[in-house]
Coordinates of C-alpha atoms (C1' of nucleotides) in Angstrom, one line a residue:
Chain N
X1 CA -14.8 -47.4 -43.7
X2 CA -13.8 -44.1 -43.2
X3 CA -11.2 -43.7 -40.9
X4 CA -7.9 -42.5 -39.6
X5 CA -6.9 -40.4 -42.6
X6 CA -4.0 -38.3 -40.5
X7 CA -2.6 -36.9 -43.7
X8 CA 1.5 -37.5 -42.6
X9 CA 1.0 -40.5 -40.6
X10 CA -1.9 -43.6 -41.6
X11 CA -1.3 -46.3 -42.7
X12 CA -1.5 -47.3 -46.4
X13 CA -2.9 -50.2 -45.7
X14 CA -6.6 -49.8 -44.9
X15 CA -7.0 -46.8 -47.8
X16 CA -10.3 -45.2 -46.5
X17 CA -12.5 -43.3 -48.6
X18 CA -10.6 -41.9 -51.8
X19 CA -11.6 -38.8 -50.5
X20 CA -13.1 -36.9 -53.7
X21 CA -10.3 -33.8 -52.6
X22 CA -7.1 -34.5 -51.9
X23 CA -5.7 -33.5 -48.1
X24 CA -3.8 -30.7 -49.3
X25 CA -6.5 -28.8 -50.7
X26 CA -8.3 -29.4 -48.0
X27 CA -6.4 -28.4 -45.8
X28 CA -5.4 -25.0 -47.7
X29 CA -8.7 -24.4 -47.8
X30 CA -9.4 -22.2 -44.7
X31 CA -6.1 -20.9 -46.0
X32 CA -8.4 -19.3 -48.8
X33 CA -11.4 -18.8 -46.0
X34 CA -9.3 -15.9 -44.3
X35 CA -8.0 -13.6 -46.7
X36 CA -11.5 -13.8 -48.8
X37 CA -12.8 -12.9 -44.9
X38 CA -11.0 -10.1 -45.3
X39 CA -11.3 -9.0 -48.7
X40 CA -15.0 -9.6 -48.4
X41 CA -14.1 -6.6 -44.8
X42 CA -12.1 -4.7 -47.4
X43 CA -15.0 -4.5 -49.5
X44 CA -13.9 -6.5 -52.2
X45 CA -16.6 -7.7 -54.1
X46 CA -14.6 -10.8 -57.5
X47 CA -11.2 -11.6 -57.3
X48 CA -9.3 -14.6 -59.8
X49 CA -7.2 -17.2 -58.7
X50 CA -4.2 -15.2 -59.5
X51 CA -5.0 -12.4 -57.5
X52 CA -5.2 -15.3 -54.1
X53 CA -1.6 -16.7 -55.0
X54 CA -0.4 -13.7 -55.5
X55 CA -1.0 -12.9 -51.9
X56 CA -1.1 -15.9 -50.6
X57 CA 2.0 -17.7 -52.8
X58 CA 0.7 -20.1 -54.6
X59 CA 0.6 -21.2 -57.7
X60 CA -3.4 -19.8 -59.5
X61 CA -2.7 -22.7 -61.0
X62 CA -3.5 -24.6 -57.5
X63 CA -5.8 -21.9 -56.7
X64 CA -7.9 -22.8 -58.7
X65 CA -7.5 -26.9 -58.9
X66 CA -8.8 -26.5 -55.2
X67 CA -11.6 -24.2 -55.6
X68 CA -12.4 -26.5 -57.7
X69 CA -13.4 -29.1 -55.6
X70 CA -15.1 -27.0 -53.5
X71 CA -17.8 -26.8 -56.7
X72 CA -17.5 -23.1 -57.4
X73 CA -18.5 -22.0 -60.4
X74 CA -16.8 -18.8 -61.5
X75 CA -16.3 -16.4 -64.5
X76 CA -13.4 -15.6 -67.7
X77 CA -11.8 -12.5 -66.4
X78 CA -13.4 -11.6 -63.8
X79 CA -13.3 -14.8 -61.7
X80 CA -15.1 -15.8 -58.3
X81 CA -17.5 -13.6 -56.1
X82 CA -16.2 -13.4 -52.4
X83 CA -18.6 -13.4 -50.8
X84 CA -20.2 -16.6 -53.0
X85 CA -16.9 -18.2 -52.8
X86 CA -16.5 -17.9 -48.4
X87 CA -20.2 -19.3 -48.3
X88 CA -18.9 -22.5 -50.5
X89 CA -16.0 -23.2 -48.5
X90 CA -17.6 -22.9 -45.9
X91 CA -20.7 -25.0 -46.5
X92 CA -18.6 -27.7 -48.2
X93 CA -16.2 -27.3 -45.1
X94 CA -19.5 -28.1 -42.7
X95 CA -18.5 -24.8 -40.7
X96 CA -22.1 -23.9 -41.2
X97 CA -23.5 -27.5 -39.0
X98 CA -22.6 -26.5 -35.7
X99 CA -20.4 -29.7 -34.5
X100 CA -20.2 -30.1 -31.1
X101 CA -17.5 -31.6 -29.1
X102 CA -16.8 -32.9 -25.8
X103 CA -12.7 -32.9 -24.8
X104 CA -10.4 -34.6 -22.4
X105 CA -7.6 -33.1 -20.7
X106 CA -7.5 -30.4 -18.9
X107 CA -4.5 -29.5 -18.7
X108 CA -2.4 -26.7 -20.2
X109 CA -3.4 -27.5 -23.4
X110 CA -7.0 -28.1 -22.9
X111 CA -7.5 -25.6 -21.5
X112 CA -5.6 -23.2 -24.3
X113 CA -7.9 -24.8 -26.7
X114 CA -11.2 -24.4 -24.3
X115 CA -10.0 -21.0 -24.0
X116 CA -9.8 -20.4 -27.9
X117 CA -13.3 -18.6 -28.6
X118 CA -12.5 -18.4 -32.9
X119 CA -13.3 -22.0 -32.3
X120 CA -17.6 -21.1 -32.5
X121 CA -16.3 -19.1 -36.3
X122 CA -15.9 -23.3 -38.1
X123 CA -18.1 -24.8 -36.6
X124 CA -16.4 -26.5 -33.2
X125 CA -18.7 -25.6 -30.0
X126 CA -16.7 -27.2 -27.6
X127 CA -19.9 -27.5 -24.5
X128 CA -18.3 -30.0 -21.6
X129 CA -14.7 -31.3 -20.7
X130 CA -13.5 -33.9 -18.7
X131 CA -10.9 -35.0 -17.3
X132 CA -9.3 -38.7 -15.4
X133 CA -8.2 -36.6 -12.1
X134 CA -11.2 -36.1 -9.6
X135 CA -9.4 -33.8 -8.6
X136 CA -10.3 -31.8 -11.1
X137 CA -13.7 -32.5 -12.2
X138 CA -15.7 -29.8 -10.5
X139 CA -13.7 -27.4 -11.8
X140 CA -14.9 -24.7 -14.2
X141 CA -12.9 -23.3 -17.2
X142 CA -13.1 -20.5 -19.3
X143 CA -17.3 -21.2 -18.2
X144 CA -16.8 -24.6 -18.9
X145 CA -17.9 -27.1 -16.0
X146 CA -14.4 -29.6 -16.1
X147 CA -16.3 -33.6 -15.2
X148 CA -15.4 -37.1 -14.2
X149 CA -13.9 -39.2 -17.2
X150 CA -16.5 -41.9 -16.2
X151 CA -19.3 -39.8 -17.1
X152 CA -18.6 -38.7 -20.8
X153 CA -20.3 -42.1 -22.4
X154 CA -23.3 -41.7 -20.8
X155 CA -23.4 -37.9 -21.4
X156 CA -21.6 -38.5 -25.4
X157 CA -25.0 -40.5 -25.6
X158 CA -27.5 -38.4 -23.9
X159 CA -26.7 -35.5 -25.6
X160 CA -25.7 -36.6 -29.6
X161 CA -22.3 -35.7 -29.5
X162 CA -20.5 -36.4 -32.4
X163 CA -16.2 -35.5 -31.2
X164 CA -14.5 -36.0 -29.1
X165 CA -10.9 -33.8 -29.0
X166 CA -7.8 -35.3 -27.0
X167 CA -5.7 -33.1 -24.7
X168 CA -5.0 -35.6 -22.6
X169 CA -0.9 -37.2 -21.9
X170 CA -0.4 -40.2 -24.7
X171 CA -0.9 -42.9 -21.3
X172 CA -4.2 -42.3 -21.3
X173 CA -5.3 -41.6 -24.8
X174 CA -6.4 -45.3 -25.1
X175 CA -8.7 -45.3 -22.3
X176 CA -10.1 -42.8 -23.6
X177 CA -10.9 -43.3 -26.6
X178 CA -12.8 -46.6 -25.7
X179 CA -14.2 -44.1 -23.4
X180 CA -15.6 -42.3 -26.8
X181 CA -16.2 -44.5 -28.6
X182 CA -18.1 -46.4 -26.2
X183 CA -20.5 -43.4 -25.7
X184 CA -20.7 -42.9 -30.6
X185 CA -18.3 -40.4 -30.6
X186 CA -17.9 -40.8 -34.6
X187 CA -14.2 -38.5 -34.7
X188 CA -11.6 -37.6 -32.5
X189 CA -9.3 -35.3 -32.7
X190 CA -6.4 -36.8 -31.0
X191 CA -3.4 -34.6 -30.0
X192 CA -1.7 -37.3 -27.8
X193 CA 1.2 -38.6 -29.8
X194 CA 0.0 -42.5 -30.4
X195 CA -1.9 -44.1 -32.8
X196 CA -4.8 -44.6 -31.2
X197 CA -6.5 -48.2 -31.5
X198 CA -10.3 -47.8 -32.9
X199 CA -12.9 -49.3 -34.8
X200 CA -12.4 -48.6 -38.5
X201 CA -15.6 -46.3 -39.0
X202 CA -14.5 -43.6 -35.8
X203 CA -12.6 -41.0 -38.1
X204 CA -9.1 -40.1 -36.0
X205 CA -7.6 -37.1 -36.8
X206 CA -3.6 -36.7 -34.9
X207 CA -2.2 -33.8 -33.8
X208 CA 0.8 -34.1 -33.7
X209 CA 3.0 -31.5 -32.9
X210 CA 5.9 -33.9 -32.2
X211 CA 6.0 -34.8 -36.3
X212 CA 5.7 -31.0 -36.4
X213 CA 9.4 -30.1 -34.1
X214 CA 10.9 -33.2 -35.9
X215 CA 10.5 -31.9 -39.2
X216 CA 12.0 -28.4 -38.2
X217 CA 14.3 -29.7 -35.9
X218 CA 15.8 -31.9 -38.9
X219 CA 15.7 -28.2 -40.8
X220 CA 17.0 -26.6 -38.7
X221 CA 20.0 -29.3 -37.8
X222 CA 20.9 -29.6 -41.2
X223 CA 21.2 -26.1 -41.9
X224 CA 24.3 -25.7 -39.1
X225 CA 25.6 -29.2 -39.9
X226 CA 25.8 -29.0 -43.7
X227 CA 26.6 -26.0 -45.7
X228 CA 24.6 -24.0 -47.4
X229 CA 23.0 -24.9 -50.5
X230 CA 24.9 -28.7 -50.4
X231 CA 21.7 -31.4 -51.1
X232 CA 22.9 -34.5 -50.9
X233 CA 20.8 -37.6 -50.6
X234 CA 21.8 -39.0 -47.1
Chain M
X1 CA 17.5 -21.6 -50.0
X2 CA 16.1 -23.4 -47.9
X3 CA 12.4 -22.2 -47.0
X4 CA 9.0 -22.4 -45.7
X5 CA 8.3 -26.3 -46.8
X6 CA 5.4 -26.8 -43.7
X7 CA 4.7 -30.2 -45.6
X8 CA 0.8 -28.8 -46.8
X9 CA -0.1 -25.0 -47.3
X10 CA 3.8 -24.7 -49.0
X11 CA 3.6 -22.5 -52.7
X12 CA 5.3 -25.3 -55.4
X13 CA 6.8 -22.4 -56.7
X14 CA 9.7 -22.1 -54.4
X15 CA 10.7 -25.4 -54.4
X16 CA 12.9 -24.9 -51.1
X17 CA 16.2 -27.8 -51.3
X18 CA 15.1 -31.0 -52.1
X19 CA 14.9 -32.6 -48.8
X20 CA 16.7 -36.3 -48.4
X21 CA 13.4 -37.2 -46.5
X22 CA 9.9 -37.2 -47.6
X23 CA 8.6 -35.0 -45.5
X24 CA 6.2 -38.0 -44.9
X25 CA 8.9 -40.5 -43.8
X26 CA 10.3 -37.5 -42.0
X27 CA 7.1 -36.3 -39.4
X28 CA 6.9 -40.3 -38.8
X29 CA 9.9 -40.8 -37.1
X30 CA 8.6 -39.1 -33.7
X31 CA 5.9 -42.0 -34.0
X32 CA 9.1 -44.6 -34.1
X33 CA 10.8 -43.1 -31.5
X34 CA 8.4 -43.4 -29.3
X35 CA 6.8 -46.3 -29.9
X36 CA 11.0 -47.5 -29.6
X37 CA 11.6 -45.7 -26.0
X38 CA 9.0 -47.9 -25.1
X39 CA 10.4 -51.2 -25.9
X40 CA 13.8 -49.9 -24.6
X41 CA 12.0 -49.4 -21.3
X42 CA 10.3 -52.8 -21.6
X43 CA 14.4 -54.1 -21.9
X44 CA 13.4 -55.4 -25.3
X45 CA 16.5 -55.3 -27.8
X46 CA 16.0 -56.5 -30.7
X47 CA 13.1 -55.3 -33.3
X48 CA 12.1 -55.6 -36.9
X49 CA 10.3 -53.8 -38.9
X50 CA 7.5 -56.0 -39.2
X51 CA 7.0 -56.2 -35.2
X52 CA 7.2 -52.1 -35.3
X53 CA 4.3 -52.0 -38.4
X54 CA 2.3 -54.8 -36.7
X55 CA 2.0 -52.5 -33.7
X56 CA 2.1 -49.1 -35.5
X57 CA -0.5 -50.3 -37.6
X58 CA 2.0 -49.7 -40.8
X59 CA 2.9 -51.8 -43.9
X60 CA 6.5 -53.0 -43.0
X61 CA 8.6 -51.5 -46.2
X62 CA 7.1 -48.2 -45.5
X63 CA 8.6 -48.5 -41.8
X64 CA 11.7 -49.7 -44.0
X65 CA 12.1 -47.1 -46.3
X66 CA 11.6 -44.7 -43.7
X67 CA 14.7 -45.9 -40.9
X68 CA 16.7 -45.9 -43.8
X69 CA 16.9 -42.5 -44.5
X70 CA 18.2 -42.2 -41.2
X71 CA 20.8 -44.6 -41.7
X72 CA 20.6 -47.0 -40.0
X73 CA 21.9 -50.3 -40.6
X74 CA 19.9 -53.8 -39.9
X75 CA 20.5 -57.8 -39.8
X76 CA 18.6 -59.0 -41.5
X77 CA 17.0 -61.8 -39.5
X78 CA 17.5 -60.1 -36.5
X79 CA 16.1 -56.8 -37.6
X80 CA 17.3 -53.7 -35.7
X81 CA 19.6 -52.5 -32.6
X82 CA 16.5 -50.9 -30.9
X83 CA 18.9 -48.6 -27.9
X84 CA 21.3 -47.9 -31.5
X85 CA 17.8 -47.1 -33.6
X86 CA 16.3 -44.4 -30.8
X87 CA 19.9 -42.9 -30.7
X88 CA 20.2 -42.3 -34.7
X89 CA 16.6 -41.6 -35.0
X90 CA 17.5 -37.9 -32.7
X91 CA 21.1 -38.1 -34.0
X92 CA 19.5 -37.7 -37.6
X93 CA 16.8 -35.0 -35.6
X94 CA 19.0 -32.7 -34.2
X95 CA 17.7 -34.1 -30.9
X96 CA 20.5 -34.0 -29.3
X97 CA 21.9 -30.4 -29.5
X98 CA 19.3 -28.3 -27.7
X99 CA 17.7 -26.0 -29.8
X100 CA 17.5 -22.6 -27.5
X101 CA 13.7 -20.9 -28.8
X102 CA 11.7 -17.5 -28.0
X103 CA 8.1 -18.5 -27.7
X104 CA 6.0 -15.0 -28.3
X105 CA 1.9 -14.6 -27.3
X106 CA 1.5 -15.6 -23.8
X107 CA -2.1 -16.1 -24.6
X108 CA -3.2 -19.5 -23.6
X109 CA -1.9 -21.8 -25.7
X110 CA 2.1 -19.8 -25.4
X111 CA 1.0 -20.5 -21.9
X112 CA 1.0 -24.0 -23.2
X113 CA 3.9 -24.4 -24.6
X114 CA 5.3 -23.0 -22.2
X115 CA 4.4 -25.5 -19.6
X116 CA 5.0 -28.5 -21.9
X117 CA 8.1 -29.3 -19.9
X118 CA 8.3 -32.8 -22.5
X119 CA 9.4 -30.6 -25.3
X120 CA 13.1 -30.8 -23.6
X121 CA 13.2 -34.3 -24.3
X122 CA 12.8 -33.7 -28.3
X123 CA 16.1 -31.0 -27.6
X124 CA 13.8 -28.1 -27.3
X125 CA 14.8 -24.9 -24.8
X126 CA 11.5 -22.6 -24.9
X127 CA 14.0 -19.5 -22.2
X128 CA 11.8 -16.8 -22.2
X129 CA 7.9 -15.7 -23.3
X130 CA 7.0 -12.4 -24.7
X131 CA 3.9 -10.4 -25.6
X132 CA 3.3 -6.7 -27.0
X133 CA 0.6 -6.5 -24.4
X134 CA 2.8 -5.2 -21.7
X135 CA 0.4 -5.8 -18.8
X136 CA 1.4 -9.3 -19.9
X137 CA 5.5 -7.8 -19.4
X138 CA 7.4 -8.5 -16.2
X139 CA 5.2 -11.6 -15.6
X140 CA 6.6 -15.1 -14.9
X141 CA 4.5 -18.2 -16.6
X142 CA 5.9 -22.0 -15.3
X143 CA 8.7 -20.2 -14.1
X144 CA 9.9 -18.0 -17.8
X145 CA 10.1 -14.7 -18.1
X146 CA 7.8 -12.8 -19.4
X147 CA 8.8 -9.7 -21.7
X148 CA 8.3 -6.8 -23.4
X149 CA 8.0 -7.9 -27.5
X150 CA 9.8 -4.7 -28.6
X151 CA 13.5 -6.2 -26.6
X152 CA 13.3 -9.5 -28.7
X153 CA 15.2 -8.8 -31.5
X154 CA 18.2 -7.7 -29.5
X155 CA 17.7 -10.6 -27.1
X156 CA 17.8 -13.2 -29.7
X157 CA 21.6 -11.7 -31.4
X158 CA 23.4 -11.3 -27.6
X159 CA 21.4 -15.0 -26.6
X160 CA 22.2 -16.6 -30.3
X161 CA 18.5 -17.7 -30.5
X162 CA 17.9 -19.3 -34.0
X163 CA 14.2 -20.4 -33.1
X164 CA 10.6 -18.7 -32.5
X165 CA 7.8 -20.4 -31.5
X166 CA 4.9 -17.3 -32.4
X167 CA 1.6 -18.6 -30.9
X168 CA -0.2 -14.8 -30.8
X169 CA -3.1 -13.5 -32.8
X170 CA -3.0 -13.8 -36.3
X171 CA -3.1 -10.2 -36.9
X172 CA 0.6 -9.7 -35.2
X173 CA 2.2 -12.8 -36.6
X174 CA 3.9 -10.8 -39.2
X175 CA 5.0 -8.1 -37.3
X176 CA 6.5 -10.4 -34.7
X177 CA 7.8 -12.4 -37.4
X178 CA 9.5 -9.5 -39.3
X179 CA 10.9 -8.6 -35.1
X180 CA 12.2 -12.5 -35.4
X181 CA 14.1 -12.2 -38.4
X182 CA 15.5 -8.8 -37.2
X183 CA 17.5 -10.8 -34.4
X184 CA 18.6 -13.3 -36.4
X185 CA 16.1 -16.4 -35.8
X186 CA 17.5 -19.3 -38.6
X187 CA 13.3 -21.2 -37.8
X188 CA 10.0 -19.8 -37.2
X189 CA 6.9 -22.5 -35.5
X190 CA 3.7 -20.1 -36.8
X191 CA 0.9 -21.0 -34.6
X192 CA -0.8 -18.4 -36.6
X193 CA -3.3 -18.9 -39.7
X194 CA -1.3 -16.8 -42.0
X195 CA 0.8 -16.8 -44.4
X196 CA 4.1 -15.7 -42.7
X197 CA 6.5 -12.7 -45.6
X198 CA 10.2 -13.6 -44.8
X199 CA 13.2 -14.0 -46.7
X200 CA 13.7 -17.1 -48.5
X201 CA 16.5 -18.6 -46.5
X202 CA 14.0 -18.2 -43.3
X203 CA 13.0 -21.7 -41.8
X204 CA 8.8 -21.4 -40.9
X205 CA 6.4 -23.6 -40.0
X206 CA 2.9 -23.0 -40.7
X207 CA 1.1 -25.4 -37.3
X208 CA -2.3 -24.6 -38.3
X209 CA -4.7 -25.7 -36.8
X210 CA -7.8 -24.7 -38.5
X211 CA -6.5 -26.7 -41.9
X212 CA -7.0 -29.9 -39.5
X213 CA -10.0 -28.4 -37.8
X214 CA -11.2 -28.4 -41.6
X215 CA -10.1 -32.0 -42.5
X216 CA -11.6 -32.7 -40.2
X217 CA -15.5 -31.5 -40.1
X218 CA -15.3 -32.3 -43.9
X219 CA -14.6 -35.9 -43.2
X220 CA -17.7 -35.3 -40.6
X221 CA -19.8 -32.8 -42.4
X222 CA -19.0 -36.3 -45.2
X223 CA -20.0 -38.3 -42.7
X224 CA -23.5 -36.9 -42.6
X225 CA -24.2 -36.1 -46.2
X226 CA -23.6 -39.6 -48.0
X227 CA -24.7 -42.4 -47.0
X228 CA -21.9 -44.7 -45.6
X229 CA -20.0 -46.3 -48.2
X230 CA -20.6 -44.2 -50.8
X231 CA -18.0 -42.7 -52.5
X232 CA -18.0 -40.4 -55.2
X233 CA -16.1 -37.4 -57.1
X234 CA -18.3 -34.2 -55.8
Chain P
dG1 C1' 26.8 -78.9 -41.0
dT2 C1' 22.8 -77.9 -44.6
dA3 C1' 18.2 -76.2 -45.7
dG4 C1' 14.2 -73.1 -45.4
dA5 C1' 12.8 -69.4 -42.9
dT6 C1' 12.9 -64.0 -42.0
dT7 C1' 13.9 -60.0 -42.6
dC8 C1' 17.0 -56.3 -44.6
dA9 C1' 18.9 -53.6 -48.7
dG10 C1' 18.9 -51.7 -53.5
dT11 C1' 15.2 -51.3 -57.5
dA12 C1' 11.2 -50.6 -60.1
dT13 C1' 6.7 -50.0 -60.6
dA14 C1' 2.0 -47.7 -59.3
dT15 C1' -0.5 -43.9 -57.5
dG16 C1' -1.9 -39.5 -55.7
dG17 C1' -1.0 -34.4 -56.6
dT18 C1' 0.5 -30.9 -58.0
dT19 C1' 2.7 -28.4 -62.9
dA20 C1' 1.4 -27.0 -67.4
dT21 C1' -0.9 -26.7 -71.5
dC22 C1' -5.0 -25.8 -74.3
dG23 C1' -9.7 -24.4 -75.5
dA24 C1' -13.8 -21.2 -74.1
dT25 C1' -15.6 -17.4 -72.8
dA26 C1' -16.4 -13.0 -70.9
dT27 C1' -15.2 -8.4 -70.5
dG28 C1' -13.1 -3.7 -71.8
dA29 C1' -11.6 -0.6 -76.0
dA30 C1' -11.0 1.0 -80.4
Chain S
dT1 C1' -19.1 -4.3 -83.6
dT2 C1' -14.7 -6.1 -83.7
dC3 C1' -10.0 -7.1 -81.7
dA4 C1' -6.8 -8.3 -77.6
dT5 C1' -6.9 -10.4 -72.8
dA6 C1' -7.3 -12.5 -68.4
dT7 C1' -9.2 -15.8 -66.6
dC8 C1' -11.8 -20.6 -66.2
dG9 C1' -12.3 -25.6 -66.9
dA10 C1' -11.3 -29.7 -68.4
dT11 C1' -7.4 -32.9 -69.8
dA12 C1' -2.1 -33.9 -70.0
dA13 C1' 2.1 -34.5 -68.4
dC14 C1' 5.1 -34.6 -64.2
dC15 C1' 6.7 -35.8 -60.1
dA16 C1' 7.0 -37.3 -55.1
dT17 C1' 5.7 -40.7 -52.1
dA18 C1' 4.0 -45.7 -51.9
dT19 C1' 4.2 -50.1 -52.9
dA20 C1' 6.3 -54.3 -54.8
dC21 C1' 9.7 -56.8 -56.1
dT22 C1' 14.2 -58.8 -56.0
dG23 C1' 18.9 -60.8 -54.4
dA24 C1' 21.3 -61.1 -50.2
dA25 C1' 22.5 -61.8 -45.9
dT26 C1' 21.9 -64.7 -41.0
dC27 C1' 19.5 -66.8 -37.9
dT28 C1' 17.1 -71.1 -36.4
dA29 C1' 16.4 -76.0 -36.6
dC30 C1' 17.2 -80.4 -37.9

DNA sequence: GTAGATTCAGTATATGGTTATCGATATGAA
DNA sequence: TTCATATCGATAACCATATACTGAATCTAC
């Protein structure tokens, strides 16, 4: 029943598994995590929502609400144990278990992701890259082999890979997604700016830079269009 | 008064200019745009919300609502003119006017963005890159010069650059943001996973891959943790 | 030319997420 | 030991967005 749940682009028709945590809260958790790791490094043992809120520019209530979703239990007056909280968030997000992934599209963006070692801290391990361009097959990028696309399905199946990352151009994205599904991949992190057509049980997460750019450029355009401070419905 | 409005991470304290369009709608517009350009290429002249909805997996009502924000006027029974709609969206998003931008952090991700020619179609023109590593200063990436960071503020001012892109590691992000502000940059597209501290009038847009990854890995973890179909509050 | 179907526009309702309130509990100081 | 204060946890109010509804406009077919 779980399907694409891209926060902003999702069709409301097919409501996915009512998540037990709001998407925005979910997306704030890594921010807390990052902050808490810093705290721990500084040797700080306990922290309260108010402190977190002050440092991260969030209202304490929201912080508390977000953390509650993870199941952490705090103590009045003292807050939460930093170490325990970090662990709770990691467990909640599944960062403790490694997710092995295949990446398809060894272009600029794909290369960037392949070289991003930090992902391993968050349970993401890209084990191989693929490309439909035969020219690219055989080369190595950041110590990962680039294989021809037609090997994907078979390999995914044999290696029990559950996660696929698409960093290919929009035109190829659907074909790639089909291959991934054929290989038994359960979740797709899609950087191509298209809506993928996949069976309902596949989790699709769209990472659309153009969405963000749209939002940003609208604000910027507006800034120069209307006098500061003015705001009225179009 | 407009400030960071990152859809999901924003502090609720400082409510930005009540946008005359909901963020989610704003983020869906590029999707429509992409679709419409395809249609136009196929020679299709008019399109209705129902058709768009069917093709993009959205309910027609939502499509209509989103398009209304752009100010487009449709005709009952026939829908909208494709060409006019494309133009309306582009104008609304400010994609007609070029936004010149500076990018800081010539690492993997920075290189990827520098090489992404498509941005120019959406009004984004990255004119130069910067890096705090002196080793990188002087090299060229995808036909763009990489300059030392300390040149940024002055250049931004003299060239009237309004947009800055941060693709540097989290540790350096704040310093870079400070430089950008000093140079008169109005909006920052921040790919570093930290909350930037900038004056209220600066537009900050956070593009946090870890947020997305969190969301994705939570769903995946959940998939294997709870039997399919089960869904209950934590 | 008229009837019927389709779609747009504007208004109303429902849902989900955020913010505020309240009581309970632990800590630290008197 | 007792009191004041900070903080948690739960519930409730509120707000933004998504969805539904109604009426008017336009096209097509007869």
